[in-house]
């Protein structure tokens, strides 16, 4: 057994939480080992937010150019050079990854170790044949695309979000298995790049965790752009064909077949916890493989914390960063921050985007509380009309007795930004009447939020 190399803290993974935590621990004078087995920056930088939102921006630009006549100009026929699109995304990835690497290199007490860490009992990990020990270990290993066990899938070429962002050619016909957030974003962007696109979703509606009116509106937006959306698609099987990939599936109407040149599997994520030797340290996992943590993100073993996607308490870059904030505040600042205080918020980056805060309307109804509800179409939002981007709507649900906003959705231009006015009010736990009397800037999407609150009326249970 090699001698232990002592550290004050070990961080496994360099996603959104890891480097930030390393920076705080470094500033506190702690000797830190941060271990990365693949690419610094994790999912967000390398295969998630950074590249996909860069691709979304390219797709949006192409779509707006096609609409030139509506705005009084002609750009001519629009063609997309996927090599340039892909190169632009790669540059964003590399710039961000290099920035993270340089940041870590500038921390005097932090050692970046490239290798695969595995626990070797409580308080120690093995990496590259060396045993490292520390009284504090933080796991920030993220997740990866879940690949289902479907008949024939392993016999055909398929893409996940990771390999999809590396494409520098345009699929003739992209089949997307999964009608949730990742799948819908790729579906719309590649349709705008010029591909034929089919979405296959097992549930009866896309983004099934959302309220039905949002699901229906999003489906309509996609179908208006020529995307073929098939819901209720069950019992899928795959086979190689002369032209590409064939997918057979069952619907209420019977058996259907769709053939495409490329296949994207986007049915969900799974945590990267299966090869860390967690059992040797007694670290508990839930039934889905996520590290179980308490409200302060401590794992079942003292001295171990899990942050980011691997703990099952959030699936976003911003929740991973907030995990870092909670742990740092509790360890270094004498505070008592908890995950349960976090107001959930996220966005779907189709065009127009969906910004969400708090509960859905259906979730609020299940509380049994007396509710207030309001909705406004984006066709009644001046800024949206002026931009020629008036699809969608905004809505809010509130508690009639406490006068607190319970949740909101803005599906429309700028919805991913405008939702923060509501999200901030919910995080501050302030009554909606205070936002009602704000004086927002005109013309904006956000200016309609106080007006939306004026329209609140009792909601039927």
CSV table of C-alpha atoms in Angstrom, one decimal:
chain,number,residue,atom,x,y,z
A,1,UNK,CA,0.0,0.0,0.0
A,2,UNK,CA,1.5,3.4,-1.0
A,3,UNK,CA,2.0,6.0,1.6
A,4,UNK,CA,-0.8,8.6,1.9
A,5,UNK,CA,-0.2,12.0,0.4
A,6,UNK,CA,-2.0,14.3,2.7
A,7,UNK,CA,-4.3,17.2,1.7
A,8,UNK,CA,-6.7,19.4,3.6
A,9,UNK,CA,-9.3,18.7,0.9
A,10,UNK,CA,-9.8,16.6,-2.2
A,11,UNK,CA,-12.2,17.6,-4.9
A,12,UNK,CA,-13.2,14.9,-7.5
A,13,UNK,CA,-14.4,16.6,-10.7
A,14,UNK,CA,-14.0,20.0,-12.3
A,15,UNK,CA,-17.6,20.9,-13.2
A,16,UNK,CA,-19.3,24.0,-12.1
A,17,UNK,CA,-18.9,23.5,-8.4
A,18,UNK,CA,-15.4,22.0,-8.2
A,19,UNK,CA,-13.1,24.9,-9.4
A,20,UNK,CA,-15.1,27.5,-7.5
A,21,UNK,CA,-14.9,25.5,-4.3
A,22,UNK,CA,-11.1,25.0,-4.9
A,23,UNK,CA,-10.8,28.8,-5.2
A,24,UNK,CA,-12.5,29.4,-1.8
A,25,UNK,CA,-10.5,26.6,-0.1
A,26,UNK,CA,-7.3,28.0,-1.6
A,27,UNK,CA,-8.0,31.4,-0.3
A,28,UNK,CA,-8.6,29.9,3.1
A,29,UNK,CA,-5.0,28.5,3.0
A,30,UNK,CA,-6.0,24.9,2.5
A,31,UNK,CA,-4.0,22.5,0.5
A,32,UNK,CA,-6.3,21.1,-2.1
A,33,UNK,CA,-6.1,18.3,-4.7
A,34,UNK,CA,-8.6,18.6,-7.5
A,35,UNK,CA,-8.9,15.5,-9.7
A,36,UNK,CA,-10.2,15.4,-13.3
A,37,UNK,CA,-10.2,12.3,-15.5
A,38,UNK,CA,-11.3,13.9,-18.7
A,39,UNK,CA,-12.0,17.5,-19.6
A,40,UNK,CA,-11.8,20.4,-17.2
A,41,UNK,CA,-15.1,22.3,-17.0
A,42,UNK,CA,-17.4,19.3,-17.0
A,43,UNK,CA,-20.6,19.0,-19.0
A,44,UNK,CA,-21.5,22.7,-19.1
A,45,UNK,CA,-18.3,23.8,-20.7
A,46,UNK,CA,-17.6,20.8,-23.0
A,47,UNK,CA,-20.8,19.2,-24.0
A,48,UNK,CA,-23.7,21.1,-22.5
A,49,UNK,CA,-24.5,24.8,-22.0
A,50,UNK,CA,-21.5,26.4,-23.7
A,51,UNK,CA,-21.6,24.5,-27.1
A,52,UNK,CA,-25.4,24.0,-27.3
A,53,UNK,CA,-26.3,27.6,-26.6
A,54,UNK,CA,-23.7,28.6,-29.2
A,55,UNK,CA,-25.4,26.3,-31.7
A,56,UNK,CA,-28.8,27.7,-30.7
A,57,UNK,CA,-27.5,31.2,-31.4
A,58,UNK,CA,-26.3,30.2,-34.9
A,59,UNK,CA,-29.6,28.5,-35.6
A,60,UNK,CA,-31.5,31.6,-34.5
A,61,UNK,CA,-29.4,33.8,-36.8
A,62,UNK,CA,-30.1,31.5,-39.7
A,63,UNK,CA,-33.8,31.6,-39.0
A,64,UNK,CA,-34.0,35.4,-38.7
A,65,UNK,CA,-32.1,35.7,-42.0
A,66,UNK,CA,-34.8,33.6,-43.6
A,67,UNK,CA,-37.4,36.0,-42.2
A,68,UNK,CA,-35.7,39.0,-43.7
A,69,UNK,CA,-38.6,40.0,-45.9
A,70,UNK,CA,-40.8,40.4,-42.8
A,71,UNK,CA,-38.4,43.0,-41.5
A,72,UNK,CA,-37.9,44.8,-44.8
A,73,UNK,CA,-34.7,43.4,-46.1
A,74,UNK,CA,-33.6,40.5,-48.4
A,75,UNK,CA,-30.7,38.2,-47.5
A,76,UNK,CA,-31.2,35.9,-50.3
A,77,UNK,CA,-31.3,32.1,-49.9
A,78,UNK,CA,-29.9,31.0,-46.6
A,79,UNK,CA,-27.5,28.1,-46.5
A,80,UNK,CA,-25.6,26.9,-43.4
A,81,UNK,CA,-22.0,26.0,-43.4
A,82,UNK,CA,-21.8,23.4,-40.6
A,83,UNK,CA,-18.0,23.4,-40.5
A,84,UNK,CA,-18.1,27.1,-39.5
A,85,UNK,CA,-21.0,26.5,-37.1
A,86,UNK,CA,-19.1,23.7,-35.4
A,87,UNK,CA,-15.8,25.6,-35.4
A,88,UNK,CA,-17.5,28.5,-33.6
A,89,UNK,CA,-18.9,26.1,-30.9
A,90,UNK,CA,-15.4,24.5,-30.5
A,91,UNK,CA,-13.8,27.9,-30.0
A,92,UNK,CA,-16.3,28.7,-27.2
A,93,UNK,CA,-15.6,25.4,-25.6
A,94,UNK,CA,-11.8,25.7,-25.8
A,95,UNK,CA,-11.8,29.3,-24.6
A,96,UNK,CA,-13.9,28.4,-21.6
A,97,UNK,CA,-12.0,25.2,-20.8
A,98,UNK,CA,-8.6,27.0,-21.0
A,99,UNK,CA,-10.0,29.8,-18.8
A,100,UNK,CA,-10.8,27.2,-16.1
A,101,UNK,CA,-7.4,25.5,-16.5
A,102,UNK,CA,-5.6,28.8,-16.2
A,103,UNK,CA,-7.7,29.7,-13.2
A,104,UNK,CA,-6.9,26.5,-11.3
A,105,UNK,CA,-3.2,26.8,-12.3
A,106,UNK,CA,-3.1,30.3,-10.6
A,107,UNK,CA,-4.3,28.9,-7.2
A,108,UNK,CA,-1.1,28.5,-5.2
A,109,UNK,CA,-2.4,25.8,-2.8
A,110,UNK,CA,-4.3,23.8,-5.5
A,111,UNK,CA,-2.9,20.8,-7.4
A,112,UNK,CA,-4.8,19.7,-10.5
A,113,UNK,CA,-4.3,16.0,-11.0
A,114,UNK,CA,-5.3,14.3,-14.2
A,115,UNK,CA,-6.6,10.8,-13.6
A,116,UNK,CA,-9.4,8.6,-12.5
A,117,UNK,CA,-10.1,8.8,-8.8
A,118,UNK,CA,-11.5,5.8,-6.8
A,119,UNK,CA,-12.2,5.7,-3.1
A,120,UNK,CA,-9.9,3.5,-1.1
A,121,UNK,CA,-11.9,3.4,2.1
A,122,UNK,CA,-13.2,6.5,4.0
A,123,UNK,CA,-11.1,9.6,3.7
A,124,UNK,CA,-8.8,8.4,0.9
A,125,UNK,CA,-8.8,8.0,-2.9
A,126,UNK,CA,-6.4,6.3,-5.3
A,127,UNK,CA,-5.4,8.1,-8.5
A,128,UNK,CA,-2.6,7.1,-10.9
A,129,UNK,CA,-1.3,4.6,-8.3
A,130,UNK,CA,-1.0,7.3,-5.5
A,131,UNK,CA,-3.1,7.3,-2.4
A,132,UNK,CA,-4.4,10.7,-1.4
A,133,UNK,CA,-6.0,11.4,2.0
A,134,UNK,CA,-7.9,14.3,3.3
A,135,UNK,CA,-10.4,15.0,6.1
A,136,UNK,CA,-12.8,16.6,3.5
A,137,UNK,CA,-13.7,15.1,0.2
A,138,UNK,CA,-16.0,16.7,-2.3
A,139,UNK,CA,-17.5,14.7,-5.2
A,140,UNK,CA,-18.4,16.8,-8.3
A,141,UNK,CA,-18.4,14.1,-11.0
A,142,UNK,CA,-21.6,15.2,-12.9
A,143,UNK,CA,-23.6,13.0,-15.2
A,144,UNK,CA,-23.8,11.6,-18.7
A,145,UNK,CA,-26.5,10.7,-21.2
A,146,UNK,CA,-28.6,7.7,-20.3
A,147,UNK,CA,-28.7,5.1,-23.0
A,148,UNK,CA,-31.7,2.7,-22.8
A,149,UNK,CA,-31.6,-1.0,-23.4
A,150,UNK,CA,-33.8,-0.9,-26.5
A,151,UNK,CA,-33.9,-3.7,-29.1
A,152,UNK,CA,-31.3,-3.1,-31.8
A,153,UNK,CA,-29.9,0.1,-30.4
A,154,UNK,CA,-26.4,-1.2,-29.9
A,155,UNK,CA,-26.3,-2.4,-33.5
A,156,UNK,CA,-26.9,1.1,-35.0
A,157,UNK,CA,-24.8,4.3,-34.8
A,158,UNK,CA,-26.4,6.8,-32.5
A,159,UNK,CA,-25.5,10.2,-31.0
A,160,UNK,CA,-25.8,11.6,-27.5
A,161,UNK,CA,-25.5,15.2,-26.5
A,162,UNK,CA,-21.8,14.8,-26.2
A,163,UNK,CA,-21.2,13.5,-29.7
A,164,UNK,CA,-23.9,15.7,-31.1
A,165,UNK,CA,-22.0,18.9,-30.4
A,166,UNK,CA,-19.0,17.5,-32.4
A,167,UNK,CA,-21.0,17.2,-35.6
A,168,UNK,CA,-19.6,19.3,-38.4
A,169,UNK,CA,-21.9,17.9,-41.1
A,170,UNK,CA,-25.7,18.4,-41.6
A,171,UNK,CA,-27.8,15.3,-41.1
A,172,UNK,CA,-30.3,14.7,-43.9
A,173,UNK,CA,-32.9,13.4,-41.5
A,174,UNK,CA,-32.3,13.6,-37.7
A,175,UNK,CA,-34.4,11.3,-35.5
A,176,UNK,CA,-34.5,12.5,-31.9
A,177,UNK,CA,-35.6,9.9,-29.3
A,178,UNK,CA,-36.8,11.9,-26.4
A,179,UNK,CA,-39.1,14.9,-26.3
A,180,UNK,CA,-37.7,16.7,-23.3
A,181,UNK,CA,-35.4,19.6,-22.9
A,182,UNK,CA,-32.2,18.4,-24.5
A,183,UNK,CA,-34.0,16.7,-27.4
A,184,UNK,CA,-36.2,19.7,-28.2
A,185,UNK,CA,-33.3,22.1,-28.3
A,186,UNK,CA,-31.3,19.9,-30.7
A,187,UNK,CA,-34.4,19.2,-32.8
A,188,UNK,CA,-35.2,22.9,-33.4
A,189,UNK,CA,-31.6,24.0,-34.0
A,190,UNK,CA,-31.0,21.2,-36.6
A,191,UNK,CA,-34.3,21.9,-38.3
A,192,UNK,CA,-33.1,25.5,-38.6
A,193,UNK,CA,-29.8,24.4,-40.0
A,194,UNK,CA,-31.7,22.6,-42.7
A,195,UNK,CA,-32.2,19.0,-41.6
A,196,UNK,CA,-35.5,17.1,-41.7
A,197,UNK,CA,-36.3,16.3,-38.0
A,198,UNK,CA,-38.6,13.8,-36.3
A,199,UNK,CA,-39.1,13.6,-32.6
A,200,UNK,CA,-40.2,10.4,-30.9
A,201,UNK,CA,-41.5,10.7,-27.4
A,202,UNK,CA,-42.9,7.9,-25.3
A,203,UNK,CA,-45.2,10.1,-23.2
A,204,UNK,CA,-48.4,11.6,-24.6
A,205,UNK,CA,-46.9,15.0,-24.7
A,206,UNK,CA,-43.5,16.7,-25.0
A,207,UNK,CA,-41.8,18.0,-21.8
A,208,UNK,CA,-44.3,16.1,-19.8
A,209,UNK,CA,-43.2,17.6,-16.5
A,210,UNK,CA,-44.6,20.9,-17.6
A,211,UNK,CA,-48.2,22.0,-17.6
A,212,UNK,CA,-50.2,20.7,-20.6
A,213,UNK,CA,-50.7,24.2,-22.0
A,214,UNK,CA,-47.0,24.8,-22.1
A,215,UNK,CA,-46.4,21.3,-23.7
A,216,UNK,CA,-49.0,22.0,-26.3
A,217,UNK,CA,-47.6,25.5,-27.1
A,218,UNK,CA,-44.1,24.2,-27.4
A,219,UNK,CA,-45.2,21.4,-29.7
A,220,UNK,CA,-47.1,23.9,-31.9
A,221,UNK,CA,-44.0,26.1,-32.1
A,222,UNK,CA,-41.9,23.1,-33.3
A,223,UNK,CA,-44.5,21.8,-35.7
A,224,UNK,CA,-44.9,25.3,-37.2
A,225,UNK,CA,-41.2,25.0,-38.3
A,226,UNK,CA,-41.8,21.6,-40.0
A,227,UNK,CA,-40.6,19.3,-37.2
A,228,UNK,CA,-42.5,16.0,-37.1
A,229,UNK,CA,-43.5,15.3,-33.5
A,230,UNK,CA,-44.7,11.8,-32.6
A,231,UNK,CA,-45.9,11.3,-29.1
A,232,UNK,CA,-47.1,8.1,-27.5
A,233,UNK,CA,-44.3,6.3,-29.3
A,234,UNK,CA,-43.6,3.1,-27.4
A,235,UNK,CA,-41.8,-0.2,-27.8
A,236,UNK,CA,-39.1,1.3,-30.1
A,237,UNK,CA,-36.7,-0.9,-31.9
A,238,UNK,CA,-33.8,0.0,-34.2
A,239,UNK,CA,-32.1,-1.5,-37.3
A,240,UNK,CA,-29.6,-0.5,-39.9
A,241,UNK,CA,-31.0,0.2,-43.3
A,242,UNK,CA,-29.4,1.0,-46.7
A,243,UNK,CA,-30.1,4.7,-46.2
A,244,UNK,CA,-29.3,4.9,-42.5
A,245,UNK,CA,-31.4,4.0,-39.4
A,246,UNK,CA,-34.9,2.6,-39.2
A,247,UNK,CA,-37.0,3.0,-36.0
A,248,UNK,CA,-40.1,0.9,-35.5
A,249,UNK,CA,-42.5,1.9,-32.7
A,250,UNK,CA,-46.0,1.4,-31.5
A,251,UNK,CA,-48.7,4.1,-31.1
A,252,UNK,CA,-52.4,3.9,-30.3
A,253,UNK,CA,-52.9,3.8,-34.1
A,254,UNK,CA,-50.7,0.7,-34.5
A,255,UNK,CA,-47.1,0.1,-35.7
A,256,UNK,CA,-45.2,2.9,-37.3
A,257,UNK,CA,-41.7,3.1,-38.9
A,258,UNK,CA,-39.5,6.2,-39.5
A,259,UNK,CA,-36.1,6.1,-41.3
A,260,UNK,CA,-33.4,8.7,-40.8
A,261,UNK,CA,-29.7,9.4,-41.5
A,262,UNK,CA,-28.8,10.2,-37.9
A,263,UNK,CA,-30.2,9.2,-34.5
A,264,UNK,CA,-30.0,11.2,-31.3
A,265,UNK,CA,-30.7,9.5,-28.0
A,266,UNK,CA,-32.0,12.2,-25.5
A,267,UNK,CA,-34.1,10.4,-22.9
A,268,UNK,CA,-32.4,11.6,-19.8
A,269,UNK,CA,-29.2,11.7,-17.7
A,270,UNK,CA,-27.5,9.3,-15.3
A,271,UNK,CA,-24.9,10.2,-12.6
A,272,UNK,CA,-21.2,9.3,-13.0
A,273,UNK,CA,-21.1,7.4,-9.8
A,274,UNK,CA,-20.7,3.8,-10.9
A,275,UNK,CA,-16.9,3.6,-11.1
A,276,UNK,CA,-15.7,5.7,-8.1
A,277,UNK,CA,-15.5,2.8,-5.6
A,278,UNK,CA,-18.0,4.5,-3.4
A,279,UNK,CA,-18.9,1.2,-1.7
A,280,UNK,CA,-15.4,0.9,-0.3
A,281,UNK,CA,-16.1,4.1,1.7
A,282,UNK,CA,-19.6,3.2,2.6
A,283,UNK,CA,-21.1,6.1,0.7
A,284,UNK,CA,-24.8,5.5,0.0
A,285,UNK,CA,-26.5,5.8,-3.3
A,286,UNK,CA,-30.2,6.0,-4.1
A,287,UNK,CA,-32.0,3.6,-6.4
A,288,UNK,CA,-31.0,5.7,-9.5
A,289,UNK,CA,-27.4,5.8,-8.6
A,290,UNK,CA,-27.3,9.4,-7.1
A,291,UNK,CA,-25.3,10.0,-4.0
A,292,UNK,CA,-27.7,10.6,-1.1
A,293,UNK,CA,-27.1,13.8,0.7
A,294,UNK,CA,-28.7,15.8,3.5
A,295,UNK,CA,-30.0,19.3,3.3
A,296,UNK,CA,-26.4,20.6,3.6
A,297,UNK,CA,-25.1,18.3,0.8
A,298,UNK,CA,-23.3,16.0,3.2
A,299,UNK,CA,-23.2,12.3,2.1
A,300,UNK,CA,-23.9,9.4,4.4
A,301,UNK,CA,-20.2,9.3,5.5
A,302,UNK,CA,-18.8,12.1,7.6
A,303,UNK,CA,-16.4,14.4,5.8
A,304,UNK,CA,-17.8,13.7,2.3
A,305,UNK,CA,-20.0,16.0,0.3
A,306,UNK,CA,-21.6,15.6,-3.1
A,307,UNK,CA,-22.2,18.6,-5.4
A,308,UNK,CA,-23.8,19.1,-8.8
A,309,UNK,CA,-25.6,16.6,-10.9
A,310,UNK,CA,-24.3,13.5,-9.1
A,311,UNK,CA,-26.4,14.2,-5.9
A,312,UNK,CA,-29.8,14.2,-7.6
A,313,UNK,CA,-30.7,17.6,-6.0
A,314,UNK,CA,-30.5,19.6,-9.2
A,315,UNK,CA,-29.7,19.0,-12.9
A,316,UNK,CA,-28.4,22.4,-13.9
A,317,UNK,CA,-25.2,24.4,-14.0
A,318,UNK,CA,-26.7,27.0,-11.7
A,319,UNK,CA,-27.8,24.4,-9.1
A,320,UNK,CA,-24.3,23.0,-9.1
A,321,UNK,CA,-22.9,26.4,-8.5
A,322,UNK,CA,-25.4,27.0,-5.7
A,323,UNK,CA,-24.3,23.7,-4.2
A,324,UNK,CA,-20.7,25.2,-4.1
A,325,UNK,CA,-22.1,28.3,-2.5
A,326,UNK,CA,-24.0,26.3,0.2
A,327,UNK,CA,-21.0,24.2,1.1
A,328,UNK,CA,-18.5,27.1,1.1
A,329,UNK,CA,-20.8,29.2,3.2
A,330,UNK,CA,-21.3,26.5,5.8
A,331,UNK,CA,-17.7,25.4,6.0
A,332,UNK,CA,-15.9,28.7,5.7
A,333,UNK,CA,-18.4,31.5,6.7
A,334,UNK,CA,-20.2,30.0,9.7
A,335,UNK,CA,-23.5,30.0,8.0
A,336,UNK,CA,-26.3,27.4,7.8
A,337,UNK,CA,-27.3,27.3,4.2
A,338,UNK,CA,-29.6,24.5,3.0
A,339,UNK,CA,-30.7,23.1,-0.4
A,340,UNK,CA,-34.3,23.2,0.7
A,341,UNK,CA,-34.2,27.0,0.6
A,342,UNK,CA,-33.5,27.0,-3.1
A,343,UNK,CA,-36.3,28.1,-5.4
A,344,UNK,CA,-36.2,25.9,-8.5
A,345,UNK,CA,-35.7,27.8,-11.7
A,346,UNK,CA,-34.6,26.7,-15.2
A,347,UNK,CA,-35.1,27.4,-18.9
A,348,UNK,CA,-35.8,25.5,-22.1
A,349,UNK,CA,-33.7,27.1,-24.9
A,350,UNK,CA,-35.8,26.6,-27.9
A,351,UNK,CA,-36.9,29.8,-29.7
A,352,UNK,CA,-38.9,31.4,-28.1
A,353,UNK,CA,-37.4,30.2,-24.8
A,354,UNK,CA,-39.3,29.0,-21.7
A,355,UNK,CA,-38.3,30.5,-18.4
A,356,UNK,CA,-39.6,28.7,-15.3
A,357,UNK,CA,-39.7,29.5,-11.6
A,358,UNK,CA,-41.1,27.5,-8.7
A,359,UNK,CA,-44.1,25.3,-9.0
A,360,UNK,CA,-46.0,24.5,-12.2
A,361,UNK,CA,-49.7,25.2,-12.1
A,362,UNK,CA,-50.5,21.5,-11.6
A,363,UNK,CA,-48.0,21.3,-8.7
A,364,UNK,CA,-49.6,24.3,-7.1
A,365,UNK,CA,-53.0,22.8,-7.4
A,366,UNK,CA,-51.9,19.7,-5.6
A,367,UNK,CA,-51.0,21.7,-2.5
A,368,UNK,CA,-54.7,22.2,-1.8
A,369,UNK,CA,-54.1,25.9,-1.0
A,370,UNK,CA,-56.4,28.7,-2.3
A,371,UNK,CA,-54.8,30.0,-5.4
A,372,UNK,CA,-54.6,33.0,-7.6
A,373,UNK,CA,-53.9,32.7,-11.3
A,374,UNK,CA,-53.2,35.0,-14.2
A,375,UNK,CA,-52.1,34.5,-17.9
A,376,UNK,CA,-51.2,36.9,-20.7
A,377,UNK,CA,-50.5,36.0,-24.3
A,378,UNK,CA,-47.3,37.3,-25.8
A,379,UNK,CA,-49.4,38.9,-28.5
A,380,UNK,CA,-50.3,41.4,-25.8
A,381,UNK,CA,-46.7,42.2,-24.9
A,382,UNK,CA,-45.6,45.3,-26.8
A,383,UNK,CA,-41.9,44.3,-26.9
A,384,UNK,CA,-42.7,40.9,-28.4
A,385,UNK,CA,-44.9,42.4,-31.1
A,386,UNK,CA,-42.3,45.1,-32.0
A,387,UNK,CA,-39.7,42.4,-32.4
A,388,UNK,CA,-42.0,40.2,-34.5
A,389,UNK,CA,-41.7,37.4,-32.0
A,390,UNK,CA,-45.0,37.1,-30.3
A,391,UNK,CA,-45.5,33.4,-29.9
A,392,UNK,CA,-46.1,32.0,-26.4
A,393,UNK,CA,-47.6,33.4,-23.2
A,394,UNK,CA,-46.7,34.2,-19.6
A,395,UNK,CA,-48.5,33.0,-16.5
A,396,UNK,CA,-48.2,33.1,-12.7
A,397,UNK,CA,-49.8,31.2,-9.8
A,398,UNK,CA,-49.9,32.5,-6.2
A,399,UNK,CA,-51.1,31.6,-2.8
A,400,UNK,CA,-54.3,33.7,-2.1
A,401,UNK,CA,-53.7,33.8,1.6
A,402,UNK,CA,-50.0,34.4,2.0
A,403,UNK,CA,-49.8,36.5,-1.2
A,404,UNK,CA,-46.6,34.7,-2.2
A,405,UNK,CA,-45.9,33.7,-5.7
A,406,UNK,CA,-45.8,29.9,-6.0
A,407,UNK,CA,-44.6,29.6,-9.6
A,408,UNK,CA,-44.5,31.2,-13.0
A,409,UNK,CA,-43.7,30.4,-16.6
A,410,UNK,CA,-42.7,32.8,-19.4
A,411,UNK,CA,-42.8,31.1,-22.8
A,412,UNK,CA,-41.8,33.9,-25.2
A,413,UNK,CA,-39.0,36.1,-26.4
A,414,UNK,CA,-36.8,37.0,-23.5
A,415,UNK,CA,-38.6,34.6,-21.2
A,416,UNK,CA,-35.3,33.1,-19.9
A,417,UNK,CA,-34.3,36.6,-18.7
A,418,UNK,CA,-37.6,38.1,-17.7
A,419,UNK,CA,-38.4,35.2,-15.3
A,420,UNK,CA,-35.7,36.4,-12.9
A,421,UNK,CA,-37.9,39.2,-11.7
A,422,UNK,CA,-40.3,36.6,-10.3
A,423,UNK,CA,-37.5,34.2,-9.3
A,424,UNK,CA,-35.8,36.9,-7.3
A,425,UNK,CA,-39.1,37.8,-5.5
A,426,UNK,CA,-39.6,34.2,-4.6
A,427,UNK,CA,-36.1,33.8,-3.3
A,428,UNK,CA,-36.5,36.8,-1.2
A,429,UNK,CA,-39.8,35.5,0.1
A,430,UNK,CA,-41.6,38.8,-0.4
A,431,UNK,CA,-45.3,39.3,-1.0
A,432,UNK,CA,-46.3,39.7,-4.7
A,433,UNK,CA,-47.8,43.2,-3.9
A,434,UNK,CA,-44.2,44.6,-3.7
A,435,UNK,CA,-43.5,43.5,-7.2
A,436,UNK,CA,-46.9,44.8,-8.3
A,437,UNK,CA,-45.8,48.3,-7.5
A,438,UNK,CA,-42.4,48.1,-9.2
A,439,UNK,CA,-41.9,50.6,-12.1
A,440,UNK,CA,-40.3,48.5,-14.9
A,441,UNK,CA,-38.6,49.9,-18.0
A,442,UNK,CA,-40.7,50.3,-21.2
A,443,UNK,CA,-40.6,48.6,-23.7
A,444,UNK,CA,-39.5,45.2,-22.2
A,445,UNK,CA,-41.0,41.8,-21.6
A,446,UNK,CA,-40.5,42.2,-17.9
A,447,UNK,CA,-42.7,45.3,-17.8
A,448,UNK,CA,-45.8,43.1,-18.1
A,449,UNK,CA,-45.0,41.2,-14.9
A,450,UNK,CA,-46.6,43.8,-12.6
A,451,UNK,CA,-49.6,44.0,-15.0
A,452,UNK,CA,-49.8,40.2,-14.9
A,453,UNK,CA,-50.0,40.3,-11.1
A,454,UNK,CA,-52.8,42.9,-11.3
A,455,UNK,CA,-54.8,40.3,-13.3
A,456,UNK,CA,-54.5,37.6,-10.6
A,457,UNK,CA,-57.9,36.1,-9.9
A,458,UNK,CA,-59.0,33.0,-7.9
A,459,UNK,CA,-58.2,29.8,-9.7
A,460,UNK,CA,-60.6,26.9,-9.8
A,461,UNK,CA,-59.3,23.8,-8.0
